[in-house]
């Protein structure tokens, strides 16, 4: 069993998924104060809360025991990337996520060859730790994503008007 507390492991999982305390608590049907109590080890989460969080990818076994669950077989290259990602700090994780979002937005490196319809949201707590240059690049990418969304929406509305 890990020396890290349940509250710290819960916070680690929340950060890994990239949600605020309020967002994370809402997934479990609770408020931000309850999440704060859990993360500070003032209270322990109950089974219903943890079951709800497991549906969004929280490794509940890790939260409780400190041992990672052995999920379905992950290809070696993906496991290697995940292990490297887990070693990064928040800035490194944000940079990797921003790169992946860029590839998804462009669509040139996706399996389908088409841009992704929805990009994962970058966690605010990670974005807040970026230096000014990285933050500017991130904001540019977010602006590009919004521009593409608007273009898609206008094309859809123009297509409907031609019927």
Tab-separated table of N, CA and C in Angstrom, residues 3 55 131 135:
chain	number	residue	atom	x	y	z
A	3	UNK	N	2.305	5.069	0.618
A	3	UNK	CA	2.392	5.973	1.755
A	3	UNK	C	1.594	7.249	1.515
A	55	UNK	N	-16.758	5.796	-13.519
A	55	UNK	CA	-17.384	5.868	-14.841
A	55	UNK	C	-16.705	6.883	-15.755
A	131	UNK	N	4.238	29.029	-18.813
A	131	UNK	CA	4.915	30.321	-18.923
A	131	UNK	C	4.228	31.139	-20.010
A	135	UNK	N	1.711	29.789	-22.909
A	135	UNK	CA	0.317	30.187	-22.764
A	135	UNK	C	-0.189	30.886	-24.019
